[in-house]
């Protein structure tokens, strides 16, 4: 079993779905807009509490929509953790 670099070694939660907008990608993109290192961002904590504001969130939405994501600002704002975003942006079957 491969452990995600963002998961704790004993993390028993279901790993976030991968795809073009997998957890690692989202973590890097959020770290970039926050001028932080990915290791500083907790994927299970509210991103607003970690410094993400509405302008930065809108820039992420715009970037991801340009790359094909079917997501709206309000969808992400209502679920402000990276793990939830990875689920929202996961490819559907």
Coordinates of C-alpha atoms in Angstrom, one line a residue:
X1 CA 0.0 0.0 0.0
X2 CA 1.4 3.4 -1.0
X3 CA 0.9 6.2 1.5
X4 CA 0.3 9.7 0.1
X5 CA 3.0 12.2 1.1
X6 CA 0.2 14.3 2.6
X7 CA -1.3 11.5 4.8
X8 CA -0.1 10.6 8.2
X9 CA 1.4 7.2 8.4
X10 CA -1.5 5.8 10.4
X11 CA -4.2 7.7 8.5
X12 CA -7.1 5.3 8.0
X13 CA -9.3 7.7 6.0
X14 CA -10.1 6.9 2.4
X15 CA -7.4 8.5 0.2
X16 CA -8.6 11.4 -1.9
X17 CA -9.4 10.5 -5.5
X18 CA -6.7 11.2 -8.0
X19 CA -6.9 12.6 -11.5
X20 CA -5.9 15.9 -13.0
X21 CA -7.0 17.6 -9.8
X22 CA -5.7 15.1 -7.2
X23 CA -4.8 16.1 -3.7
X24 CA -1.1 16.6 -4.4
X25 CA -1.9 18.9 -7.3
X26 CA -4.4 20.9 -5.3
X27 CA -2.0 21.1 -2.4
X28 CA 0.7 22.5 -4.6
X29 CA -1.6 25.1 -6.3
X30 CA -2.9 26.3 -2.9
X31 CA 0.6 26.5 -1.5
X32 CA 1.6 28.6 -4.6
X33 CA -1.2 31.2 -4.1
X34 CA -0.4 31.3 -0.3
X35 CA 3.3 31.7 -0.9
X36 CA 3.8 28.7 1.3
X37 CA 5.4 25.2 1.1
X38 CA 3.0 22.3 0.5
X39 CA 4.1 20.8 3.8
X40 CA 2.7 23.8 5.6
X41 CA -0.8 23.2 4.4
X42 CA -3.1 20.8 6.2
X43 CA -5.4 19.1 3.7
X44 CA -8.1 18.6 6.5
X45 CA -8.1 22.1 7.9
X46 CA -10.3 25.0 6.7
X47 CA -8.2 26.8 4.1
X48 CA -9.7 30.2 5.2
X49 CA -8.1 29.6 8.6
X50 CA -4.8 28.9 6.7
X51 CA -4.8 32.3 4.9
X52 CA -6.8 31.6 1.7
X53 CA -9.1 34.6 0.9
X54 CA -11.8 35.0 -1.7
X55 CA -9.6 36.6 -4.3
X56 CA -7.1 33.8 -4.1
X57 CA -9.9 31.2 -4.2
X58 CA -11.3 32.9 -7.3
X59 CA -7.9 32.8 -9.0
X60 CA -7.7 29.0 -8.3
X61 CA -11.2 28.5 -9.7
X62 CA -10.3 30.5 -12.8
X63 CA -7.1 28.5 -13.3
X64 CA -8.8 25.1 -12.8
X65 CA -11.7 26.0 -15.0
X66 CA -9.3 26.9 -17.8
X67 CA -7.8 23.4 -17.4
X68 CA -11.2 21.7 -17.7
X69 CA -12.5 21.6 -14.1
X70 CA -16.3 21.8 -13.8
X71 CA -16.4 23.8 -10.5
X72 CA -17.9 27.0 -9.1
X73 CA -16.5 29.4 -6.5
X74 CA -19.4 28.6 -4.2
X75 CA -18.8 24.8 -4.4
X76 CA -15.3 25.3 -3.0
X77 CA -16.2 28.1 -0.6
X78 CA -18.8 25.8 1.1
X79 CA -16.3 23.0 1.5
X80 CA -13.0 24.7 2.3
X81 CA -10.6 21.8 2.8
X82 CA -8.3 20.4 0.3
X83 CA -9.6 16.8 0.8
X84 CA -13.1 18.0 0.1
X85 CA -11.9 19.8 -3.0
X86 CA -10.2 16.7 -4.3
X87 CA -13.5 14.8 -3.9
X88 CA -15.4 17.6 -5.7
X89 CA -12.9 17.7 -8.5
X90 CA -12.5 14.0 -8.9
X91 CA -13.4 12.4 -12.2
X92 CA -16.9 11.0 -12.3
X93 CA -17.6 7.5 -13.6

